[in-house]
Amino acid sequence: GAVVSQHPSWVICKSGTSVKIECRSLDFQATTMFWYRQFPKQSLMLMATSNEGSKATYEQGVEKDKFLINHASLTLSTLTVTSAHPEDSSFYICSARDFAGGRMNEQFFGPGTRLTVL
Amino acid sequence: GESVGLHLPTLSVQEGDNSIINCAYSNSASDYFIWYKQESGKGPQFIIDIRSNMDKRQGQRVTVLLNKTVKHLSLQIAATQPGDSAVYFCAEILIGYNAGNMLTFGGGTRLMVKP
C-alpha cells in the first residue's frame, strides 16, 4: 500500500514552454502533498506544500507564478513549470501523506520526474 | 525546509562488511527521524524511523542510533550487499510545527558496495 506515482517520468522541452507534472496517490487519500526539487548530487529541497482544496504554500525563494500547483482532488496534485528555462532542469519529486491511515508522520514518495529544458 | 549539505560524501565498503552512515540534524526540537534510500533516478524509499524519545531502533539488517546530545543520527547496515548501493538521506520531522513543512532532509551520503 501507500503508492505514489508521477507522470511523466521524464520530459524534454524547449525553453519557454510549460510542463505539467502529475502526482497521484494510488491507494490512499492524500490531503497534503509535497513537491521537491533535487539537483544532481544534492539533497531534496522542498518547493511547496499542496493542500487539497486550498492554495499551495510555497517555500522561500520559490516563485509561485512560475511553479503552479493544483491539488484538485484527494489523489491528485499537479505541478506546472511555466515558461521553463534551462535552469529549471532538475529532478522533481512529489510525496504524499496518509493521514487517514494513521501514518501521519510518514511521507510516501513518488518515483520522480526528470525535466530537461533545452 | 532547508536542506543541510550541498555535496554528497561517499562511503565505499566491501560486500559483506557493515556500513555506518552518519547524519547531523539541525533542530533539537525534532520529534521524529527517518532514513531514506534513494537509488539513481528514483524517489526516496523509507528504510527505518525512530522517535526522539528513543536512542536505538533495529530493523531487518539495519539499525538507527540517535544521539540527541550532539544532534547526531546514524544508520548501520549489517552485511552490506550490492543492492544497498544508493544515496541515503536522513530526515527530521517536527510535529505540529506547520501542517505542511514538517519534514526536512539532511545532506545525503552515497554508499558504494564493492563486490
PDB file of N, CA and C in Angstrom, chain A residues 4 6 8-10 36-39 42-44 90-94 108-114, chain B residues 36-46 83 85-89 105 110:
ATOM      1  N   VAL A   4       2.714   6.055  -4.505  1.00  0.00           N
ATOM      2  CA  VAL A   4       2.584   7.361  -5.148  1.00  0.00           C
ATOM      3  C   VAL A   4       3.209   7.272  -6.538  1.00  0.00           C
ATOM      4  N   GLN A   6       4.052   9.243 -10.389  1.00  0.00           N
ATOM      5  CA  GLN A   6       4.261  10.517 -11.066  1.00  0.00           C
ATOM      6  C   GLN A   6       4.238  10.289 -12.560  1.00  0.00           C
ATOM      7  N   PRO A   8       4.837  12.752 -16.265  1.00  0.00           N
ATOM      8  CA  PRO A   8       5.644  11.683 -16.841  1.00  0.00           C
ATOM      9  C   PRO A   8       6.868  11.381 -15.976  1.00  0.00           C
ATOM     10  N   SER A   9       7.586  10.358 -16.318  1.00  0.00           N
ATOM     11  CA  SER A   9       8.800  10.028 -15.572  1.00  0.00           C
ATOM     12  C   SER A   9       9.965  10.873 -16.068  1.00  0.00           C
ATOM     13  N   TRP A  10       9.881  11.296 -17.320  1.00  0.00           N
ATOM     14  CA  TRP A  10      10.887  12.216 -17.830  1.00  0.00           C
ATOM     15  C   TRP A  10      10.266  13.043 -18.943  1.00  0.00           C
ATOM     16  N   TYR A  36       9.123  18.514  -4.270  1.00  0.00           N
ATOM     17  CA  TYR A  36      10.545  18.732  -4.016  1.00  0.00           C
ATOM     18  C   TYR A  36      11.277  18.858  -5.352  1.00  0.00           C
ATOM     19  N   ARG A  37      12.413  19.521  -5.276  1.00  0.00           N
ATOM     20  CA  ARG A  37      13.301  19.584  -6.435  1.00  0.00           C
ATOM     21  C   ARG A  37      14.670  19.099  -5.978  1.00  0.00           C
ATOM     22  N   GLN A  38      15.298  18.341  -6.845  1.00  0.00           N
ATOM     23  CA  GLN A  38      16.600  17.793  -6.497  1.00  0.00           C
ATOM     24  C   GLN A  38      17.569  17.988  -7.653  1.00  0.00           C
ATOM     25  N   PHE A  39      18.632  18.742  -7.399  1.00  0.00           N
ATOM     26  CA  PHE A  39      19.689  18.906  -8.388  1.00  0.00           C
ATOM     27  C   PHE A  39      20.702  17.790  -8.199  1.00  0.00           C
ATOM     28  N   GLN A  42      22.726  16.479  -4.940  1.00  0.00           N
ATOM     29  CA  GLN A  42      22.258  17.296  -3.834  1.00  0.00           C
ATOM     30  C   GLN A  42      21.045  16.657  -3.176  1.00  0.00           C
ATOM     31  N   SER A  43      20.706  17.197  -2.028  1.00  0.00           N
ATOM     32  CA  SER A  43      19.557  16.684  -1.297  1.00  0.00           C
ATOM     33  C   SER A  43      18.266  17.237  -1.884  1.00  0.00           C
ATOM     34  N   LEU A  44      17.165  16.752  -1.387  1.00  0.00           N
ATOM     35  CA  LEU A  44      15.862  17.230  -1.848  1.00  0.00           C
ATOM     36  C   LEU A  44      15.542  18.567  -1.183  1.00  0.00           C
ATOM     37  N   SER A  90      15.798  19.748 -13.738  1.00  0.00           N
ATOM     38  CA  SER A  90      16.016  19.156 -12.422  1.00  0.00           C
ATOM     39  C   SER A  90      15.201  17.876 -12.304  1.00  0.00           C
ATOM     40  N   PHE A  91      15.325  17.250 -11.170  1.00  0.00           N
ATOM     41  CA  PHE A  91      14.533  16.071 -10.840  1.00  0.00           C
ATOM     42  C   PHE A  91      13.456  16.535  -9.864  1.00  0.00           C
ATOM     43  N   TYR A  92      12.195  16.404 -10.244  1.00  0.00           N
ATOM     44  CA  TYR A  92      11.086  16.867  -9.416  1.00  0.00           C
ATOM     45  C   TYR A  92      10.414  15.647  -8.783  1.00  0.00           C
ATOM     46  N   ILE A  93      10.278  15.699  -7.481  1.00  0.00           N
ATOM     47  CA  ILE A  93       9.738  14.571  -6.735  1.00  0.00           C
ATOM     48  C   ILE A  93       8.564  15.041  -5.893  1.00  0.00           C
ATOM     49  N   CYS A  94       7.490  14.272  -5.914  1.00  0.00           N
ATOM     50  CA  CYS A  94       6.367  14.605  -5.050  1.00  0.00           C
ATOM     51  C   CYS A  94       6.275  13.568  -3.941  1.00  0.00           C
ATOM     52  N   PHE A 108       5.154   9.379   1.648  1.00  0.00           N
ATOM     53  CA  PHE A 108       5.425   8.382   0.628  1.00  0.00           C
ATOM     54  C   PHE A 108       5.796   9.119  -0.648  1.00  0.00           C
ATOM     55  N   PHE A 109       6.928   8.754  -1.192  1.00  0.00           N
ATOM     56  CA  PHE A 109       7.481   9.497  -2.308  1.00  0.00           C
ATOM     57  C   PHE A 109       7.161   8.862  -3.651  1.00  0.00           C
ATOM     58  N   GLY A 110       6.964   9.733  -4.618  1.00  0.00           N
ATOM     59  CA  GLY A 110       6.827   9.271  -5.985  1.00  0.00           C
ATOM     60  C   GLY A 110       8.181   8.947  -6.570  1.00  0.00           C
ATOM     61  N   PRO A 111       8.208   8.386  -7.770  1.00  0.00           N
ATOM     62  CA  PRO A 111       9.464   7.985  -8.406  1.00  0.00           C
ATOM     63  C   PRO A 111      10.238   9.134  -9.019  1.00  0.00           C
ATOM     64  N   GLY A 112       9.635  10.307  -9.055  1.00  0.00           N
ATOM     65  CA  GLY A 112      10.337  11.465  -9.594  1.00  0.00           C
ATOM     66  C   GLY A 112      10.088  11.670 -11.083  1.00  0.00           C
ATOM     67  N   THR A 113      10.276  12.912 -11.514  1.00  0.00           N
ATOM     68  CA  THR A 113      10.170  13.285 -12.922  1.00  0.00           C
ATOM     69  C   THR A 113      11.418  14.060 -13.302  1.00  0.00           C
ATOM     70  N   ARG A 114      12.119  13.584 -14.313  1.00  0.00           N
ATOM     71  CA  ARG A 114      13.325  14.254 -14.789  1.00  0.00           C
ATOM     72  C   ARG A 114      12.932  15.254 -15.860  1.00  0.00           C
TER      73      ARG A 114
ATOM     74  N   TYR B  36      16.020   7.489   4.579  1.00  0.00           N
ATOM     75  CA  TYR B  36      15.536   7.137   3.250  1.00  0.00           C
ATOM     76  C   TYR B  36      16.686   6.642   2.393  1.00  0.00           C
ATOM     77  N   LYS B  37      16.354   5.750   1.474  1.00  0.00           N
ATOM     78  CA  LYS B  37      17.308   5.264   0.486  1.00  0.00           C
ATOM     79  C   LYS B  37      16.840   5.742  -0.879  1.00  0.00           C
ATOM     80  N   GLN B  38      17.738   6.316  -1.642  1.00  0.00           N
ATOM     81  CA  GLN B  38      17.382   6.777  -2.976  1.00  0.00           C
ATOM     82  C   GLN B  38      18.333   6.190  -4.009  1.00  0.00           C
ATOM     83  N   GLU B  39      17.788   5.372  -4.873  1.00  0.00           N
ATOM     84  CA  GLU B  39      18.574   4.820  -5.974  1.00  0.00           C
ATOM     85  C   GLU B  39      18.535   5.798  -7.137  1.00  0.00           C
ATOM     86  N   SER B  40      19.491   5.674  -8.004  1.00  0.00           N
ATOM     87  CA  SER B  40      19.650   6.613  -9.111  1.00  0.00           C
ATOM     88  C   SER B  40      18.382   6.721  -9.944  1.00  0.00           C
ATOM     89  N   GLY B  41      17.900   7.941 -10.130  1.00  0.00           N
ATOM     90  CA  GLY B  41      16.733   8.173 -10.965  1.00  0.00           C
ATOM     91  C   GLY B  41      15.410   7.789 -10.339  1.00  0.00           C
ATOM     92  N   LYS B  42      15.415   7.552  -9.030  1.00  0.00           N
ATOM     93  CA  LYS B  42      14.180   7.152  -8.354  1.00  0.00           C
ATOM     94  C   LYS B  42      13.914   8.053  -7.159  1.00  0.00           C
ATOM     95  N   GLY B  43      12.689   7.984  -6.648  1.00  0.00           N
ATOM     96  CA  GLY B  43      12.351   8.739  -5.464  1.00  0.00           C
ATOM     97  C   GLY B  43      12.863   8.048  -4.203  1.00  0.00           C
ATOM     98  N   PRO B  44      12.885   8.755  -3.086  1.00  0.00           N
ATOM     99  CA  PRO B  44      13.351   8.167  -1.818  1.00  0.00           C
ATOM    100  C   PRO B  44      12.433   7.049  -1.336  1.00  0.00           C
ATOM    101  N   GLN B  45      13.049   6.034  -0.746  1.00  0.00           N
ATOM    102  CA  GLN B  45      12.299   4.944  -0.153  1.00  0.00           C
ATOM    103  C   GLN B  45      12.534   4.916   1.344  1.00  0.00           C
ATOM    104  N   PHE B  46      11.472   4.755   2.093  1.00  0.00           N
ATOM    105  CA  PHE B  46      11.551   4.670   3.550  1.00  0.00           C
ATOM    106  C   PHE B  46      12.347   3.424   3.960  1.00  0.00           C
ATOM    107  N   GLY B  83      23.071  -4.510  -3.581  1.00  0.00           N
ATOM    108  CA  GLY B  83      21.782  -3.839  -3.714  1.00  0.00           C
ATOM    109  C   GLY B  83      21.584  -2.698  -2.740  1.00  0.00           C
ATOM    110  N   SER B  85      23.715  -0.320  -2.520  1.00  0.00           N
ATOM    111  CA  SER B  85      24.349   0.849  -3.133  1.00  0.00           C
ATOM    112  C   SER B  85      23.278   1.868  -3.518  1.00  0.00           C
ATOM    113  N   ALA B  86      23.398   3.060  -2.979  1.00  0.00           N
ATOM    114  CA  ALA B  86      22.396   4.109  -3.206  1.00  0.00           C
ATOM    115  C   ALA B  86      22.852   5.348  -2.452  1.00  0.00           C
ATOM    116  N   VAL B  87      22.039   6.375  -2.512  1.00  0.00           N
ATOM    117  CA  VAL B  87      22.255   7.557  -1.681  1.00  0.00           C
ATOM    118  C   VAL B  87      21.294   7.472  -0.506  1.00  0.00           C
ATOM    119  N   TYR B  88      21.797   7.720   0.686  1.00  0.00           N
ATOM    120  CA  TYR B  88      20.998   7.637   1.890  1.00  0.00           C
ATOM    121  C   TYR B  88      20.838   9.028   2.495  1.00  0.00           C
ATOM    122  N   PHE B  89      19.579   9.358   2.785  1.00  0.00           N
ATOM    123  CA  PHE B  89      19.271  10.650   3.385  1.00  0.00           C
ATOM    124  C   PHE B  89      18.613  10.450   4.740  1.00  0.00           C
ATOM    125  N   PHE B 105      15.026  17.389   4.969  1.00  0.00           N
ATOM    126  CA  PHE B 105      16.074  16.439   4.615  1.00  0.00           C
ATOM    127  C   PHE B 105      17.445  16.959   5.026  1.00  0.00           C
ATOM    128  N   ARG B 110      26.462   8.900  -0.287  1.00  0.00           N
ATOM    129  CA  ARG B 110      26.424   7.857  -1.309  1.00  0.00           C
ATOM    130  C   ARG B 110      27.158   6.631  -0.793  1.00  0.00           C
TER     131      ARG B 110
END
